[in-house]
XYZ file of C-alpha atoms in Angstrom:
367
model
C -64.415 95.479 -14.443
C -61.973 98.246 -13.716
C -59.722 95.846 -13.353
C -59.413 94.159 -16.121
C -58.593 97.915 -17.664
C -55.633 98.533 -19.406
C -52.732 100.023 -18.132
C -53.652 98.149 -14.523
C -53.602 95.190 -12.444
C -56.220 92.863 -11.483
C -55.459 94.520 -7.591
C -56.398 97.692 -8.748
C -52.406 99.084 -8.623
C -51.906 100.845 -11.824
C -49.295 98.672 -13.791
C -47.159 101.212 -16.241
C -48.021 100.026 -19.898
C -44.106 99.657 -20.880
C -44.218 96.567 -18.486
C -44.779 93.141 -20.151
C -45.060 90.293 -19.651
C -42.793 87.846 -20.503
C -43.532 85.388 -23.366
C -43.031 81.450 -22.899
C -40.007 80.395 -24.588
C -40.910 80.106 -28.652
C -40.134 76.437 -30.511
C -38.085 75.713 -33.333
C -40.835 74.691 -36.060
C -37.021 73.782 -37.860
C -36.187 71.071 -34.730
C -40.148 69.701 -34.042
C -40.276 69.358 -37.743
C -37.318 67.070 -38.841
C -37.830 65.356 -34.895
C -40.997 64.244 -35.889
C -40.230 63.385 -39.367
C -37.803 61.394 -38.065
C -40.182 59.178 -36.391
C -42.915 59.314 -39.183
C -39.880 57.585 -40.593
C -38.926 54.978 -37.506
C -42.751 53.471 -37.800
C -42.720 53.642 -41.607
C -39.711 52.077 -41.697
C -40.919 48.984 -38.757
C -43.643 48.631 -41.199
C -42.594 48.404 -44.361
C -39.305 47.054 -43.879
C -36.974 50.029 -46.807
C -34.032 49.203 -47.161
C -33.594 52.550 -48.003
C -35.432 54.617 -45.594
C -32.310 54.712 -43.580
C -31.108 56.285 -46.578
C -32.746 58.594 -47.989
C -33.242 59.855 -43.531
C -31.038 59.006 -41.521
C -33.415 59.651 -38.931
C -31.798 58.465 -35.534
C -28.699 60.464 -36.493
C -30.494 63.240 -36.741
C -32.271 62.787 -33.099
C -29.511 61.524 -31.938
C -28.592 65.740 -32.830
C -30.782 67.347 -32.035
C -30.935 65.506 -28.641
C -26.989 67.119 -28.407
C -28.702 70.103 -29.630
C -30.645 70.278 -26.963
C -28.438 68.712 -24.141
C -25.446 71.652 -24.666
C -28.756 74.607 -24.330
C -29.140 72.980 -20.872
C -25.979 72.206 -19.609
C -25.481 76.376 -19.403
C -27.732 74.963 -15.659
C -25.918 73.329 -13.452
C -25.517 69.718 -14.704
C -26.667 67.607 -12.069
C -29.569 69.602 -12.385
C -30.048 69.258 -16.160
C -28.753 65.396 -15.569
C -31.790 64.931 -13.114
C -33.760 67.088 -15.541
C -33.560 64.244 -17.683
C -33.455 61.124 -15.814
C -37.263 62.622 -14.449
C -39.107 62.819 -18.285
C -37.674 59.880 -19.947
C -38.114 57.084 -17.038
C -41.562 56.974 -16.137
C -42.975 57.018 -19.636
C -40.581 54.260 -19.454
C -41.718 52.747 -16.053
C -45.404 52.936 -17.557
C -44.473 51.275 -21.148
C -42.300 48.297 -19.555
C -45.049 47.532 -16.865
C -47.172 46.740 -19.557
C -45.176 44.490 -21.742
C -43.269 43.064 -18.595
C -46.416 41.892 -17.103
C -47.412 40.227 -20.808
C -44.120 38.607 -21.474
C -44.880 36.655 -18.057
C -48.186 35.658 -18.986
C -46.294 34.398 -22.062
C -43.970 32.361 -20.259
C -40.845 34.352 -19.047
C -39.164 34.641 -15.996
C -37.124 37.596 -15.068
C -33.966 37.174 -13.643
C -31.205 39.617 -11.628
C -31.046 41.311 -14.874
C -34.428 42.453 -14.321
C -32.800 45.862 -12.815
C -32.267 47.718 -15.995
C -36.656 48.122 -16.652
C -35.493 50.155 -13.641
C -33.101 51.494 -15.898
C -32.010 50.526 -18.621
C -27.857 51.749 -19.175
C -28.305 47.754 -20.658
C -31.404 46.067 -22.443
C -33.111 45.072 -21.210
C -33.639 41.003 -20.706
C -36.953 39.673 -21.990
C -38.598 36.710 -24.569
C -38.319 35.909 -28.373
C -42.732 36.611 -27.699
C -42.071 40.456 -27.220
C -38.543 41.091 -28.701
C -40.541 42.755 -31.021
C -41.561 45.299 -29.011
C -38.599 46.132 -26.403
C -35.768 46.191 -28.592
C -36.684 49.864 -29.627
C -34.960 50.436 -26.328
C -31.035 50.438 -27.647
C -31.986 54.057 -28.178
C -33.269 55.016 -25.025
C -30.884 53.171 -23.541
C -27.733 54.926 -25.692
C -29.347 58.660 -25.265
C -29.615 58.022 -21.666
C -25.410 57.231 -21.693
C -25.066 60.204 -23.476
C -26.879 62.313 -21.368
C -24.946 61.235 -18.282
C -21.843 61.839 -20.753
C -21.666 65.066 -21.089
C -21.181 66.474 -18.860
C -17.991 65.443 -19.774
C -18.165 65.048 -23.694
C -19.028 69.045 -23.880
C -15.890 70.005 -21.508
C -13.317 68.105 -24.007
C -15.062 69.311 -27.531
C -14.856 72.944 -26.383
C -11.129 72.227 -25.631
C -11.097 71.832 -29.187
C -13.952 71.779 -30.784
C -13.229 70.885 -34.969
C -10.198 67.800 -33.997
C -12.303 66.600 -31.128
C -15.692 66.867 -33.568
C -13.534 64.892 -36.184
C -11.778 61.866 -34.035
C -15.533 61.749 -32.670
C -15.877 59.219 -36.025
C -12.696 57.242 -34.458
C -14.041 54.766 -32.498
C -16.502 53.117 -34.469
C -13.244 52.786 -37.136
C -12.123 51.116 -34.627
C -14.314 48.882 -33.331
C -15.149 48.056 -37.306
C -11.018 47.430 -37.962
C -8.953 47.095 -35.141
C -11.280 46.170 -32.045
C -14.769 44.905 -31.878
C -14.541 45.424 -27.703
C -16.236 43.246 -25.493
C -18.994 40.993 -25.724
C -22.681 41.215 -25.062
C -24.454 44.396 -23.608
C -21.384 46.909 -22.661
C -19.923 46.219 -26.057
C -22.837 46.730 -27.890
C -23.473 49.800 -25.624
C -19.616 51.225 -26.774
C -20.610 50.386 -30.622
C -24.292 52.101 -30.560
C -22.660 55.446 -28.388
C -19.720 55.398 -30.850
C -21.988 54.754 -34.138
C -23.887 58.303 -32.858
C -21.251 60.190 -31.280
C -20.337 62.447 -34.035
C -23.759 63.338 -34.881
C -24.042 64.168 -30.645
C -21.171 66.110 -30.937
C -22.628 67.909 -33.816
C -25.200 69.134 -31.679
C -22.673 70.881 -29.220
C -21.126 72.135 -32.289
C -24.382 73.790 -33.712
C -25.034 74.996 -30.206
C -22.000 76.683 -29.437
C -22.176 78.148 -32.917
C -19.268 76.522 -34.462
C -21.076 75.279 -37.575
C -21.851 78.647 -38.138
C -18.122 79.894 -38.014
C -17.962 76.947 -41.334
C -17.557 78.529 -43.912
C -20.157 77.249 -46.660
C -17.454 75.040 -49.338
C -15.275 73.381 -46.032
C -19.448 71.925 -45.274
C -19.945 70.484 -48.428
C -16.705 68.907 -49.151
C -17.033 67.475 -45.494
C -20.788 66.587 -45.973
C -19.863 64.825 -49.595
C -16.810 62.687 -47.945
C -18.549 60.876 -45.300
C -21.732 60.351 -47.031
C -19.894 59.142 -50.269
C -17.554 56.863 -47.325
C -21.089 55.907 -45.919
C -22.398 55.074 -48.935
C -19.851 53.031 -49.989
C -19.085 50.970 -47.471
C -22.948 49.856 -47.397
C -23.535 48.886 -50.252
C -19.520 47.253 -50.504
C -20.389 44.914 -48.085
C -23.801 44.350 -49.324
C -22.948 40.356 -49.100
C -21.447 40.770 -45.606
C -24.343 42.345 -44.506
C -26.763 40.283 -46.291
C -28.719 43.502 -47.245
C -27.545 48.049 -47.691
C -29.255 48.941 -44.859
C -27.399 51.883 -42.340
C -29.097 50.534 -39.491
C -26.952 46.439 -40.049
C -23.470 47.851 -40.563
C -22.527 50.488 -38.466
C -19.460 52.263 -39.493
C -21.821 53.393 -42.800
C -24.394 54.737 -40.220
C -22.069 56.938 -38.788
C -20.919 58.334 -41.122
C -23.825 58.540 -43.422
C -25.588 60.029 -40.976
C -23.270 62.351 -40.035
C -22.482 63.751 -43.580
C -26.486 63.626 -43.568
C -26.568 66.151 -40.699
C -24.400 68.138 -40.873
C -25.004 70.669 -43.624
C -28.929 69.616 -42.089
C -27.502 72.119 -38.532
C -24.754 73.848 -40.354
C -27.731 75.709 -42.481
C -29.830 75.768 -39.486
C -27.310 78.426 -38.409
C -25.720 79.826 -40.904
C -29.883 81.323 -42.256
C -31.526 81.329 -39.070
C -33.978 78.569 -40.411
C -37.198 78.299 -37.698
C -40.297 76.815 -40.681
C -42.115 80.333 -38.755
C -44.256 80.249 -41.496
C -45.640 76.358 -40.458
C -47.920 77.995 -37.709
C -49.715 79.580 -40.564
C -51.078 76.288 -41.084
C -53.005 75.873 -38.376
C -53.269 71.949 -38.856
C -49.840 70.700 -40.169
C -48.361 73.158 -36.854
C -50.643 71.450 -34.868
C -49.461 68.002 -35.437
C -45.445 68.593 -35.135
C -46.528 70.414 -32.180
C -48.245 67.025 -30.827
C -45.550 64.751 -32.065
C -42.888 66.655 -30.723
C -44.811 66.555 -27.420
C -45.320 63.123 -27.073
C -42.190 61.777 -29.037
C -41.436 59.160 -26.250
C -45.185 57.589 -25.704
C -44.963 57.749 -30.248
C -41.358 56.176 -30.009
C -42.279 53.556 -27.143
C -45.572 52.578 -27.835
C -45.486 52.523 -31.373
C -43.770 48.821 -32.563
C -47.058 47.666 -29.690
C -49.368 49.100 -32.207
C -48.113 47.730 -34.938
C -48.131 44.384 -33.374
C -51.502 44.831 -32.006
C -52.586 46.104 -36.033
C -52.561 42.343 -37.207
C -54.466 40.679 -35.204
C -57.142 43.422 -35.579
C -56.828 43.572 -39.353
C -57.605 39.761 -39.191
C -60.619 40.699 -37.935
C -61.938 42.501 -40.409
C -61.083 39.860 -42.347
C -65.056 38.486 -40.413
C -66.703 41.138 -42.059
C -67.472 40.595 -45.968
C -67.482 44.550 -46.444
C -64.444 45.922 -44.871
C -63.112 41.731 -46.769
C -64.865 43.485 -49.940
C -63.643 47.094 -49.628
C -61.084 47.576 -47.598
C -57.351 47.163 -49.381
C -56.647 44.199 -45.916
C -53.328 42.814 -47.454
C -51.998 45.901 -47.926
C -48.571 47.177 -46.268
C -50.039 50.580 -46.197
C -53.144 49.326 -44.635
C -51.350 47.965 -41.741
C -48.782 50.905 -41.307
C -53.012 53.492 -41.102
C -53.991 51.551 -39.077
C -50.562 51.070 -37.195
C -50.650 55.271 -36.755
C -54.476 54.986 -35.661
C -53.747 52.891 -32.444
C -50.362 55.448 -31.783
C -52.885 57.458 -32.147
C -55.303 56.713 -29.004
C -51.777 54.877 -27.254
C -51.101 59.321 -27.518
C -54.300 59.679 -25.730
C -54.807 56.973 -22.821
C -50.912 56.767 -22.274
C -48.881 59.847 -23.198
C -50.305 62.022 -19.775
C -46.915 60.479 -18.202
C -44.968 62.606 -20.385
C -46.741 65.172 -18.430
C -46.552 64.437 -15.124
C -43.154 63.319 -15.664
C -42.435 67.029 -16.907
C -44.688 68.050 -14.425
C -47.118 69.755 -16.070
C -50.738 69.469 -15.283
C -52.039 66.088 -17.025
C -53.728 66.058 -20.397
C -54.386 63.929 -23.523
C -53.703 66.139 -26.456
C -51.067 68.601 -25.709
């Protein structure tokens, strides 16, 4: 028992009490909470189709901004290692999910061509058939994220030459595409639109990491944020007839400005006041949920549409049980939302371990 007493190592050699084993880096619960809320909002939007959801909480802009911050932090290491690490963490969960989606589409009459390469490296939208479209249409986010990762070493270098001018000009590409040149057709054009839409959010992540936002005056942040929100909101409502909705997901220009205006004060407040939501750890269950959401973010995003798809025939079977038909709100979208989350939980348990393997960690059912 002596080898475990205070001041001694397990080998019996005395260790100075002033020498402490460094603790693992503490997660930032502010960013973790924003990411968890963003994922919940994404699932809610794909369940209910609320056009106003993007105005209340522009999930994708927030997720790109958080990813930009983490990317700028990671690029303190050699760029090639960082890019390889990001690809290693992203691609295996994508491949694992893709095997099931591709097999299901093959069983439903889909015949792949040479574009199937995008199911290996999603630099463009992977091909598929209409039967599986709801499952694979979400891959635009992974494709855009992948391009931002590949471009970040160059983007960060350009950003640091003149942070504020580059940040201001980051909205220029989406303005050009919207008013001057619509871009090429096909996958390249689609990728350009998505990159342009969220470029400012990604660079706002850089600005947060480099302390640029922290040096901005509150008045300037308020004016810029309100200006971007005002223009984005006005453009969405003014062109409602053109797009058939004010949903920001259907209007890239409105999405770009609204997301930038929303993200700016969120990151500025974090930088200025050091908000970390540390008190969240007092609420163990809530903190645990946030931790799981962040450790399984890729799994939740990839499998959530599949879960919602499977929830529909599952609920249809509930009608065959008299007690379920009598006492459960089977026609309610909220019931679909709840069943969808139960199935997402199942996928997290069954498939989340792939994220551990991709991160070179010991696989676990729950992190």
